[in-house]
Phi, psi and omega in degrees: 000139179238177179295343180256012178120178182278140170245122183212143180219118177253146185225141174231131172234126180242134179222148175298138183267003179082359181235020180089002179245191182230128177261158179237080181295337176232121175215086193240100176276161183207136176056233182283355184255087176269139182244133180229128174282135178245180185301130180288156177237106184065230179269010185261128172277146182234134181231139177246131173271122183245125179289111180273347179214165173293150176141176007288141177256168179307130179090349180290151174230101183247145178217144177221125179239142177226132179235125182244113184279169183306131177084354181269155177228128185227136175238123180239127175230188177224153186285336182201171177296150172267130182244116174282126185236158182291320181070180181274334180273127179286158176110169184287140168266154178230141176225110186248126179244130178234124183237129179235126184232122185278171176301133179077007178255165183219136178230129169250113181249100191226066178286167173285180187293153169257121183253126179265099182283156180304134179087352180277165178212105186230136172243116182243134178236139174233118180243126183239127176243119183241139171284171187304316184262019181279158177236143183215138164232115183232129179237133173235133178225129179235135180240128185266097178089149171281179185303124178072017186239142172288147184283164167274191176272128180225124174239129183230128176238131180235124177233138179229128178235137177241122182054038177082356181254133181289132172248343179204134174210102184223150179222140178227131178237129184226160174095184183304130180087353178286157178306145182302147177098355184298333181259006183275182185295338181276350183236270184265341178053040178084355178285160182240008175225132182222142182204168177215150177234125177245126178237125178241123179221132182307326182291342177294341180298324180260331183228074181292149176293155182280135175297136181199155174273134181249094185072206183270341192230022180212154179215142175257128185229119173291140180261169182281071183161187182280057188211158176221148180238134170245123176248139183212150169232155182203162179293332183208173185295322182298314181289329175296315179300321180296316179300313183288328176295318177295321179294321178297318178296322179297317182285343178277350182291000000 
């Protein structure tokens, strides 16, 4: 920890163990990002991110990288929601996630919600690099403010590349100081929970899912590659999770 906030970097490396399972030769938590291996399911290794400290707070610089080698399967979740807080140090906090998935590997990245508490200022980036035959299920959920609270400033950028080619690059900024219109009908329309689900499967290259509206507040969109995006808004975290869960089940069919 420094006078300008916490600096922390957690790392996960998953590799096939040669026996039909997945080994974790690197599972290195740091600062507020503690990593715990949980019970495996079949050949899939499972890791839980556990918040060891409050945060991210103003001025913090947090990073988490995960690398999934050929033939490995990894599922990453979190024990609780992440809450961005203002802290004593002024200035923006950053949380950078980098995910690399090799050919023939699979990653399920399914953390709990990120909550932007009043007075906070967080910039979060998620960058995903996939080989041609990689598989991915990635869910992001953001909640603007706790119950009865105005949100902080939250900017989130998500980029996904397959075989070096971009299939998704989007950024959303909400809260005080964000560009005008973020709460208007073209973006959140007054909702306080927003999320996206990205599914990458090699078979989508030949048989992409059909674009469709999912209820009143979600849409499924095939991307320019073996991938699909579901974007959703909802009044609260519970209904957002329900929308994205239904979309995930639909894409798994």
